PDB file of C-alpha atoms in Angstrom:
ATOM      1  CA  UNK A   1     -42.892  21.874  -9.631  1.00  0.00           C
ATOM      2  CA  UNK A   2     -40.796  22.387  -6.049  1.00  0.00           C
ATOM      3  CA  UNK A   3     -40.094  26.054  -6.564  1.00  0.00           C
ATOM      4  CA  UNK A   4     -43.508  28.219  -5.811  1.00  0.00           C
ATOM      5  CA  UNK A   5     -44.357  31.815  -5.768  1.00  0.00           C
ATOM      6  CA  UNK A   6     -47.547  33.618  -4.486  1.00  0.00           C
ATOM      7  CA  UNK A   7     -48.325  36.885  -6.629  1.00  0.00           C
ATOM      8  CA  UNK A   8     -51.107  38.512  -4.127  1.00  0.00           C
ATOM      9  CA  UNK A   9     -52.840  42.008  -5.515  1.00  0.00           C
ATOM     10  CA  UNK A  10     -52.483  44.340  -2.353  1.00  0.00           C
ATOM     11  CA  UNK A  11     -56.229  46.562  -3.089  1.00  0.00           C
ATOM     12  CA  UNK A  12     -58.649  43.079  -3.240  1.00  0.00           C
ATOM     13  CA  UNK A  13     -55.864  40.705  -1.346  1.00  0.00           C
ATOM     14  CA  UNK A  14     -56.699  38.663  -4.504  1.00  0.00           C
ATOM     15  CA  UNK A  15     -54.373  36.229  -5.160  1.00  0.00           C
ATOM     16  CA  UNK A  16     -52.428  33.005  -7.027  1.00  0.00           C
ATOM     17  CA  UNK A  17     -49.868  30.568  -7.088  1.00  0.00           C
ATOM     18  CA  UNK A  18     -47.800  29.254  -9.286  1.00  0.00           C
ATOM     19  CA  UNK A  19     -45.057  27.111  -9.828  1.00  0.00           C
ATOM     20  CA  UNK A  20     -42.115  26.311 -12.215  1.00  0.00           C
ATOM     21  CA  UNK A  21     -44.514  24.978 -14.543  1.00  0.00           C
ATOM     22  CA  UNK A  22     -46.192  27.712 -15.547  1.00  0.00           C
ATOM     23  CA  UNK A  23     -42.629  29.333 -16.763  1.00  0.00           C
ATOM     24  CA  UNK A  24     -41.706  28.374 -20.037  1.00  0.00           C
ATOM     25  CA  UNK A  25     -37.852  27.858 -20.032  1.00  0.00           C
ATOM     26  CA  UNK A  26     -34.909  29.519 -22.009  1.00  0.00           C
ATOM     27  CA  UNK A  27     -31.980  26.677 -23.345  1.00  0.00           C
ATOM     28  CA  UNK A  28     -30.628  29.624 -23.672  1.00  0.00           C
ATOM     29  CA  UNK A  29     -29.985  31.631 -20.254  1.00  0.00           C
ATOM     30  CA  UNK A  30     -30.659  29.288 -18.910  1.00  0.00           C
ATOM     31  CA  UNK A  31     -34.686  31.467 -16.977  1.00  0.00           C
ATOM     32  CA  UNK A  32     -37.587  31.067 -16.666  1.00  0.00           C
ATOM     33  CA  UNK A  33     -40.021  33.229 -17.584  1.00  0.00           C
ATOM     34  CA  UNK A  34     -43.248  34.026 -17.311  1.00  0.00           C
ATOM     35  CA  UNK A  35     -45.623  37.369 -17.722  1.00  0.00           C
ATOM     36  CA  UNK A  36     -48.946  36.951 -16.455  1.00  0.00           C
ATOM     37  CA  UNK A  37     -51.388  39.846 -18.121  1.00  0.00           C
ATOM     38  CA  UNK A  38     -52.671  41.602 -14.246  1.00  0.00           C
ATOM     39  CA  UNK A  39     -54.929  44.785 -13.068  1.00  0.00           C
ATOM     40  CA  UNK A  40     -52.940  48.220 -12.299  1.00  0.00           C
ATOM     41  CA  UNK A  41     -52.343  48.224  -8.895  1.00  0.00           C
ATOM     42  CA  UNK A  42     -49.768  47.019  -5.848  1.00  0.00           C
ATOM     43  CA  UNK A  43     -48.152  43.092  -6.131  1.00  0.00           C
ATOM     44  CA  UNK A  44     -46.580  41.185  -4.152  1.00  0.00           C
ATOM     45  CA  UNK A  45     -45.085  39.034  -5.171  1.00  0.00           C
ATOM     46  CA  UNK A  46     -43.254  35.891  -2.998  1.00  0.00           C
ATOM     47  CA  UNK A  47     -41.035  32.761  -3.243  1.00  0.00           C
ATOM     48  CA  UNK A  48     -43.093  30.730  -0.834  1.00  0.00           C
ATOM     49  CA  UNK A  49     -41.326  27.742  -1.359  1.00  0.00           C
ATOM     50  CA  UNK A  50     -37.794  28.087  -2.854  1.00  0.00           C
ATOM     51  CA  UNK A  51     -36.214  24.710  -1.275  1.00  0.00           C
ATOM     52  CA  UNK A  52     -35.352  21.838  -3.114  1.00  0.00           C
ATOM     53  CA  UNK A  53     -34.938  18.566  -1.339  1.00  0.00           C
ATOM     54  CA  UNK A  54     -30.716  16.797  -2.195  1.00  0.00           C
ATOM     55  CA  UNK A  55     -29.884  20.700  -1.929  1.00  0.00           C
ATOM     56  CA  UNK A  56     -28.847  23.854   0.356  1.00  0.00           C
ATOM     57  CA  UNK A  57     -30.637  26.987  -0.452  1.00  0.00           C
ATOM     58  CA  UNK A  58     -27.463  29.345   0.785  1.00  0.00           C
ATOM     59  CA  UNK A  59     -28.833  32.851  -0.906  1.00  0.00           C
ATOM     60  CA  UNK A  60     -32.623  34.139  -2.318  1.00  0.00           C
ATOM     61  CA  UNK A  61     -32.470  37.238  -3.557  1.00  0.00           C
ATOM     62  CA  UNK A  62     -34.953  38.790  -6.113  1.00  0.00           C
ATOM     63  CA  UNK A  63     -34.946  43.131  -8.090  1.00  0.00           C
ATOM     64  CA  UNK A  64     -37.380  45.024  -9.422  1.00  0.00           C
ATOM     65  CA  UNK A  65     -37.301  46.328 -12.184  1.00  0.00           C
ATOM     66  CA  UNK A  66     -33.548  48.156 -12.763  1.00  0.00           C
ATOM     67  CA  UNK A  67     -33.471  48.588  -9.576  1.00  0.00           C
ATOM     68  CA  UNK A  68     -30.384  46.118  -7.371  1.00  0.00           C
ATOM     69  CA  UNK A  69     -30.494  43.173  -6.083  1.00  0.00           C
ATOM     70  CA  UNK A  70     -31.353  42.612  -2.616  1.00  0.00           C
ATOM     71  CA  UNK A  71     -31.731  39.000  -0.085  1.00  0.00           C
ATOM     72  CA  UNK A  72     -35.170  38.038   0.712  1.00  0.00           C
ATOM     73  CA  UNK A  73     -37.849  36.295  -0.840  1.00  0.00           C
ATOM     74  CA  UNK A  74     -40.867  38.392  -1.324  1.00  0.00           C
ATOM     75  CA  UNK A  75     -40.790  41.990  -4.164  1.00  0.00           C
ATOM     76  CA  UNK A  76     -43.148  45.239  -4.165  1.00  0.00           C
ATOM     77  CA  UNK A  77     -43.652  45.671  -8.344  1.00  0.00           C
ATOM     78  CA  UNK A  78     -46.494  48.377  -9.051  1.00  0.00           C
ATOM     79  CA  UNK A  79     -48.444  47.764 -11.702  1.00  0.00           C
ATOM     80  CA  UNK A  80     -49.063  49.961 -14.621  1.00  0.00           C
ATOM     81  CA  UNK A  81     -51.607  50.527 -18.133  1.00  0.00           C
ATOM     82  CA  UNK A  82     -49.725  49.206 -21.187  1.00  0.00           C
ATOM     83  CA  UNK A  83     -45.978  49.342 -19.556  1.00  0.00           C
ATOM     84  CA  UNK A  84     -44.561  45.228 -18.211  1.00  0.00           C
ATOM     85  CA  UNK A  85     -42.197  45.358 -14.527  1.00  0.00           C
ATOM     86  CA  UNK A  86     -40.064  43.003 -13.686  1.00  0.00           C
ATOM     87  CA  UNK A  87     -39.577  41.129 -11.117  1.00  0.00           C
ATOM     88  CA  UNK A  88     -35.838  39.587 -10.424  1.00  0.00           C
ATOM     89  CA  UNK A  89     -35.451  35.970  -8.542  1.00  0.00           C
ATOM     90  CA  UNK A  90     -32.263  34.250  -8.018  1.00  0.00           C
ATOM     91  CA  UNK A  91     -31.351  31.489  -6.237  1.00  0.00           C
ATOM     92  CA  UNK A  92     -27.960  29.971  -5.345  1.00  0.00           C
ATOM     93  CA  UNK A  93     -28.209  26.221  -4.722  1.00  0.00           C
ATOM     94  CA  UNK A  94     -25.112  24.342  -3.208  1.00  0.00           C
ATOM     95  CA  UNK A  95     -25.707  20.145  -3.810  1.00  0.00           C
ATOM     96  CA  UNK A  96     -25.874  18.383  -0.611  1.00  0.00           C
ATOM     97  CA  UNK A  97     -24.198  15.530  -0.277  1.00  0.00           C
ATOM     98  CA  UNK A  98     -22.972  13.796   2.278  1.00  0.00           C
ATOM     99  CA  UNK A  99     -18.613  12.188   2.707  1.00  0.00           C
ATOM    100  CA  UNK A 100     -17.366   9.492   4.596  1.00  0.00           C
ATOM    101  CA  UNK A 101     -13.790   9.216   5.061  1.00  0.00           C
ATOM    102  CA  UNK A 102     -13.234   5.538   5.940  1.00  0.00           C
ATOM    103  CA  UNK A 103      -9.102   4.483   7.369  1.00  0.00           C
ATOM    104  CA  UNK A 104      -7.923   1.368   7.776  1.00  0.00           C
ATOM    105  CA  UNK A 105      -5.393  -0.130   9.657  1.00  0.00           C
ATOM    106  CA  UNK A 106      -3.336  -3.428  10.266  1.00  0.00           C
ATOM    107  CA  UNK A 107      -0.836  -4.133  13.044  1.00  0.00           C
ATOM    108  CA  UNK A 108       0.730  -7.078  15.513  1.00  0.00           C
ATOM    109  CA  UNK A 109       1.797 -10.255  13.860  1.00  0.00           C
ATOM    110  CA  UNK A 110      -0.783  -9.407  10.662  1.00  0.00           C
ATOM    111  CA  UNK A 111       0.818  -7.006   7.533  1.00  0.00           C
ATOM    112  CA  UNK A 112      -2.745  -5.354   5.369  1.00  0.00           C
ATOM    113  CA  UNK A 113      -2.084  -8.190   2.630  1.00  0.00           C
ATOM    114  CA  UNK A 114      -2.741 -11.839   5.426  1.00  0.00           C
ATOM    115  CA  UNK A 115      -6.387 -10.410   6.156  1.00  0.00           C
ATOM    116  CA  UNK A 116      -7.327  -8.051   3.315  1.00  0.00           C
ATOM    117  CA  UNK A 117      -9.781 -11.261   2.082  1.00  0.00           C
ATOM    118  CA  UNK A 118     -11.345 -11.654   5.645  1.00  0.00           C
ATOM    119  CA  UNK A 119     -12.859  -7.507   5.911  1.00  0.00           C
ATOM    120  CA  UNK A 120     -15.598  -5.615   5.118  1.00  0.00           C
ATOM    121  CA  UNK A 121     -17.189  -2.840   5.757  1.00  0.00           C
ATOM    122  CA  UNK A 122     -21.177  -1.701   6.273  1.00  0.00           C
ATOM    123  CA  UNK A 123     -22.886   1.693   6.098  1.00  0.00           C
ATOM    124  CA  UNK A 124     -25.783   2.051   7.219  1.00  0.00           C
ATOM    125  CA  UNK A 125     -28.361   5.141   6.084  1.00  0.00           C
ATOM    126  CA  UNK A 126     -30.006   4.546   9.917  1.00  0.00           C
ATOM    127  CA  UNK A 127     -32.975   6.481   8.221  1.00  0.00           C
ATOM    128  CA  UNK A 128     -33.506   5.084   5.173  1.00  0.00           C
ATOM    129  CA  UNK A 129     -32.712   1.673   6.095  1.00  0.00           C
ATOM    130  CA  UNK A 130     -30.560   1.155   2.742  1.00  0.00           C
ATOM    131  CA  UNK A 131     -27.365   0.106   3.257  1.00  0.00           C
ATOM    132  CA  UNK A 132     -23.605  -1.516   1.129  1.00  0.00           C
ATOM    133  CA  UNK A 133     -21.125  -3.239   1.653  1.00  0.00           C
ATOM    134  CA  UNK A 134     -17.868  -2.099   1.175  1.00  0.00           C
ATOM    135  CA  UNK A 135     -14.915  -4.658   0.465  1.00  0.00           C
ATOM    136  CA  UNK A 136     -11.121  -4.617   1.032  1.00  0.00           C
ATOM    137  CA  UNK A 137     -10.860  -4.211  -2.953  1.00  0.00           C
ATOM    138  CA  UNK A 138     -12.455  -0.504  -2.637  1.00  0.00           C
ATOM    139  CA  UNK A 139     -10.139   0.894  -0.299  1.00  0.00           C
ATOM    140  CA  UNK A 140      -6.144   2.662  -1.692  1.00  0.00           C
ATOM    141  CA  UNK A 141      -3.336   2.412   0.436  1.00  0.00           C
ATOM    142  CA  UNK A 142      -2.913   5.919   1.557  1.00  0.00           C
ATOM    143  CA  UNK A 143      -0.756   7.141   3.897  1.00  0.00           C
ATOM    144  CA  UNK A 144       1.283   4.473   5.323  1.00  0.00           C
ATOM    145  CA  UNK A 145      -2.556   2.881   5.685  1.00  0.00           C
ATOM    146  CA  UNK A 146      -5.134   2.423   3.101  1.00  0.00           C
ATOM    147  CA  UNK A 147      -8.317   4.541   3.094  1.00  0.00           C
ATOM    148  CA  UNK A 148     -11.259   4.231   1.751  1.00  0.00           C
ATOM    149  CA  UNK A 149     -13.388   7.736   0.306  1.00  0.00           C
ATOM    150  CA  UNK A 150     -17.181   7.953  -0.324  1.00  0.00           C
ATOM    151  CA  UNK A 151     -19.101  10.551  -1.813  1.00  0.00           C
ATOM    152  CA  UNK A 152     -22.658  10.923  -2.816  1.00  0.00           C
ATOM    153  CA  UNK A 153     -24.718   9.245   0.751  1.00  0.00           C
ATOM    154  CA  UNK A 154     -27.100  12.088   1.639  1.00  0.00           C
ATOM    155  CA  UNK A 155     -26.543  13.486   4.854  1.00  0.00           C
ATOM    156  CA  UNK A 156     -27.682  12.123   8.110  1.00  0.00           C
ATOM    157  CA  UNK A 157     -27.107   9.872  11.019  1.00  0.00           C
ATOM    158  CA  UNK A 158     -25.389   6.546   9.671  1.00  0.00           C
ATOM    159  CA  UNK A 159     -24.112   3.271  11.510  1.00  0.00           C
ATOM    160  CA  UNK A 160     -20.376   1.878  10.054  1.00  0.00           C
ATOM    161  CA  UNK A 161     -19.575  -2.358  10.803  1.00  0.00           C
ATOM    162  CA  UNK A 162     -16.244  -4.048  10.032  1.00  0.00           C
ATOM    163  CA  UNK A 163     -16.945  -7.496   9.671  1.00  0.00           C
ATOM    164  CA  UNK A 164     -14.028  -9.725  10.187  1.00  0.00           C
ATOM    165  CA  UNK A 165     -13.789 -13.090   9.923  1.00  0.00           C
ATOM    166  CA  UNK A 166     -12.241 -14.759  12.659  1.00  0.00           C
ATOM    167  CA  UNK A 167      -8.138 -15.703  11.800  1.00  0.00           C
ATOM    168  CA  UNK A 168      -7.736 -19.282  14.426  1.00  0.00           C
ATOM    169  CA  UNK A 169      -5.105 -18.673  16.483  1.00  0.00           C
ATOM    170  CA  UNK A 170      -5.515 -15.361  17.129  1.00  0.00           C
ATOM    171  CA  UNK A 171      -7.053 -12.626  19.266  1.00  0.00           C
ATOM    172  CA  UNK A 172      -8.364  -9.168  17.397  1.00  0.00           C
ATOM    173  CA  UNK A 173      -8.736  -6.122  19.435  1.00  0.00           C
ATOM    174  CA  UNK A 174     -11.279  -3.679  17.343  1.00  0.00           C
ATOM    175  CA  UNK A 175     -11.089   0.896  17.753  1.00  0.00           C
ATOM    176  CA  UNK A 176     -12.224   3.871  16.013  1.00  0.00           C
ATOM    177  CA  UNK A 177     -12.086   7.003  16.224  1.00  0.00           C
ATOM    178  CA  UNK A 178     -14.882   9.504  14.820  1.00  0.00           C
ATOM    179  CA  UNK A 179     -13.300  12.552  13.389  1.00  0.00           C
ATOM    180  CA  UNK A 180     -10.484  11.957  15.194  1.00  0.00           C
ATOM    181  CA  UNK A 181     -11.676  12.306  18.270  1.00  0.00           C
ATOM    182  CA  UNK A 182     -11.967   9.795  21.628  1.00  0.00           C
ATOM    183  CA  UNK A 183     -10.229   5.890  20.853  1.00  0.00           C
ATOM    184  CA  UNK A 184     -13.182   3.891  21.150  1.00  0.00           C
ATOM    185  CA  UNK A 185     -13.460  -0.047  21.701  1.00  0.00           C
ATOM    186  CA  UNK A 186     -15.546  -2.131  19.335  1.00  0.00           C
ATOM    187  CA  UNK A 187     -17.137  -2.583  15.338  1.00  0.00           C
ATOM    188  CA  UNK A 188     -19.517  -1.176  14.996  1.00  0.00           C
ATOM    189  CA  UNK A 189     -19.357   3.223  15.035  1.00  0.00           C
ATOM    190  CA  UNK A 190     -22.112   5.888  13.925  1.00  0.00           C
ATOM    191  CA  UNK A 191     -22.260   9.145  12.392  1.00  0.00           C
ATOM    192  CA  UNK A 192     -23.572  12.018  12.102  1.00  0.00           C
ATOM    193  CA  UNK A 193     -23.138  13.049   7.555  1.00  0.00           C
ATOM    194  CA  UNK A 194     -22.939  16.879   6.518  1.00  0.00           C
ATOM    195  CA  UNK A 195     -21.437  18.226   3.188  1.00  0.00           C
ATOM    196  CA  UNK A 196     -17.996  18.559   5.379  1.00  0.00           C
ATOM    197  CA  UNK A 197     -16.900  15.149   5.029  1.00  0.00           C
ATOM    198  CA  UNK A 198     -16.282  12.592   8.734  1.00  0.00           C
ATOM    199  CA  UNK A 199     -13.759  10.658   9.133  1.00  0.00           C
ATOM    200  CA  UNK A 200     -13.561   6.859  10.804  1.00  0.00           C
ATOM    201  CA  UNK A 201     -10.463   5.380  11.623  1.00  0.00           C
ATOM    202  CA  UNK A 202     -10.064   1.935  12.361  1.00  0.00           C
ATOM    203  CA  UNK A 203      -7.097  -0.438  13.765  1.00  0.00           C
ATOM    204  CA  UNK A 204      -7.460  -4.341  13.892  1.00  0.00           C
ATOM    205  CA  UNK A 205      -4.988  -5.979  16.287  1.00  0.00           C
ATOM    206  CA  UNK A 206      -3.837  -9.074  14.504  1.00  0.00           C
ATOM    207  CA  UNK A 207      -1.793 -10.983  18.896  1.00  0.00           C
ATOM    208  CA  UNK A 208      -0.860 -14.526  18.991  1.00  0.00           C
ATOM    209  CA  UNK A 209      -3.129 -17.401  20.728  1.00  0.00           C
ATOM    210  CA  UNK A 210      -0.306 -19.880  19.802  1.00  0.00           C
ATOM    211  CA  UNK A 211       2.219 -21.169  21.611  1.00  0.00           C
ATOM    212  CA  UNK A 212       4.893 -23.479  21.345  1.00  0.00           C
ATOM    213  CA  UNK A 213       5.376 -27.453  22.420  1.00  0.00           C
ATOM    214  CA  UNK A 214       8.282 -29.474  22.193  1.00  0.00           C
ATOM    215  CA  UNK A 215       8.527 -33.238  22.694  1.00  0.00           C
ATOM    216  CA  UNK A 216      12.139 -35.348  23.967  1.00  0.00           C
ATOM    217  CA  UNK A 217      12.416 -39.362  22.690  1.00  0.00           C
ATOM    218  CA  UNK A 218      15.034 -40.610  25.108  1.00  0.00           C
ATOM    219  CA  UNK A 219      15.769 -44.683  23.153  1.00  0.00           C
ATOM    220  CA  UNK A 220      17.704 -47.268  26.012  1.00  0.00           C
ATOM    221  CA  UNK A 221      18.366 -49.581  25.477  1.00  0.00           C
ATOM    222  CA  UNK A 222      20.432 -51.784  22.621  1.00  0.00           C
ATOM    223  CA  UNK A 223      17.061 -51.409  20.195  1.00  0.00           C
ATOM    224  CA  UNK A 224      18.412 -49.259  16.824  1.00  0.00           C
ATOM    225  CA  UNK A 225      17.975 -45.553  15.890  1.00  0.00           C
ATOM    226  CA  UNK A 226      15.958 -46.610  12.455  1.00  0.00           C
ATOM    227  CA  UNK A 227      14.241 -49.924  13.790  1.00  0.00           C
ATOM    228  CA  UNK A 228      12.458 -47.338  17.041  1.00  0.00           C
ATOM    229  CA  UNK A 229      11.216 -43.788  14.072  1.00  0.00           C
ATOM    230  CA  UNK A 230       8.460 -46.092  11.946  1.00  0.00           C
ATOM    231  CA  UNK A 231       7.192 -47.521  14.986  1.00  0.00           C
ATOM    232  CA  UNK A 232       6.381 -45.163  17.663  1.00  0.00           C
ATOM    233  CA  UNK A 233       4.167 -42.350  16.636  1.00  0.00           C
ATOM    234  CA  UNK A 234       3.493 -39.605  19.213  1.00  0.00           C
ATOM    235  CA  UNK A 235      -0.993 -37.711  19.296  1.00  0.00           C
ATOM    236  CA  UNK A 236      -1.262 -34.328  20.160  1.00  0.00           C
ATOM    237  CA  UNK A 237      -4.257 -33.449  20.817  1.00  0.00           C
ATOM    238  CA  UNK A 238      -6.700 -30.562  22.394  1.00  0.00           C
ATOM    239  CA  UNK A 239      -8.987 -30.391  24.340  1.00  0.00           C
ATOM    240  CA  UNK A 240     -10.922 -28.118  23.989  1.00  0.00           C
ATOM    241  CA  UNK A 241     -11.270 -28.559  19.948  1.00  0.00           C
ATOM    242  CA  UNK A 242     -11.035 -32.716  20.403  1.00  0.00           C
ATOM    243  CA  UNK A 243      -9.248 -31.915  16.482  1.00  0.00           C
ATOM    244  CA  UNK A 244      -5.771 -34.099  17.125  1.00  0.00           C
ATOM    245  CA  UNK A 245      -2.636 -34.696  14.923  1.00  0.00           C
ATOM    246  CA  UNK A 246      -0.511 -37.595  14.693  1.00  0.00           C
ATOM    247  CA  UNK A 247       4.016 -37.547  14.771  1.00  0.00           C
ATOM    248  CA  UNK A 248       5.852 -40.362  14.207  1.00  0.00           C
ATOM    249  CA  UNK A 249      10.369 -39.948  14.610  1.00  0.00           C
ATOM    250  CA  UNK A 250      10.506 -39.808  11.408  1.00  0.00           C
ATOM    251  CA  UNK A 251       8.507 -35.559  11.928  1.00  0.00           C
ATOM    252  CA  UNK A 252      11.557 -35.489  15.033  1.00  0.00           C
ATOM    253  CA  UNK A 253      15.184 -33.993  15.334  1.00  0.00           C
ATOM    254  CA  UNK A 254      17.699 -36.300  16.411  1.00  0.00           C
ATOM    255  CA  UNK A 255      20.311 -35.116  18.305  1.00  0.00           C
ATOM    256  CA  UNK A 256      23.907 -37.572  18.041  1.00  0.00           C
ATOM    257  CA  UNK A 257      25.098 -35.639  20.724  1.00  0.00           C
ATOM    258  CA  UNK A 258      22.393 -36.231  23.492  1.00  0.00           C
TER     259      UNK A 258
END
């Protein structure tokens, strides 16, 4: 019902509109046909609607009778008594689908296996509001990184958001590049998808914030080592979180020389 044709008698100005629902379809030839009985005269046949949602119209051509195909949407034909004149239209289409390629690189103190269960990507169509979440299991190893190819998306503007769980004791830095452009800092990218595809490269760098605390204990006097090891205790407390842990001399290494 999307395609539409208008047949007009050039002398009287009378016209009528037809859609593909008015045509008969031939399964063997893959063509639609509509036979009209009209008074003799000159007619224009115009394909007034030829675009189909989800497709790109690459060409519209027509030919009259035994002539050659010409580019255009409007044909002119002479209808004569007891004669049949053919007006053939040929439309060519390409599927209009967007392709999104996401790549993921993990750097620093972690590798992919350390963080794969902590990350996901949300791809959202800004026009429709529809979104879908992709997990690390959707990615495949490729060219020293991990890659996800998403096809069949409706062309338009999308946001791609990387969701990451915090890893205690590490600082995370996230950058990305869209279509090989300049490096951007953050986890949210906005892209316009076309049938040619767009690639976004995400890079996560993990840096440890952990430091080392060395506790030493020296025993003076005549106290025996085994008597002290079961008694002396140390509590290490994080002033920010309030969490603490207790250690005894059994947890320490003993240096015979010192």
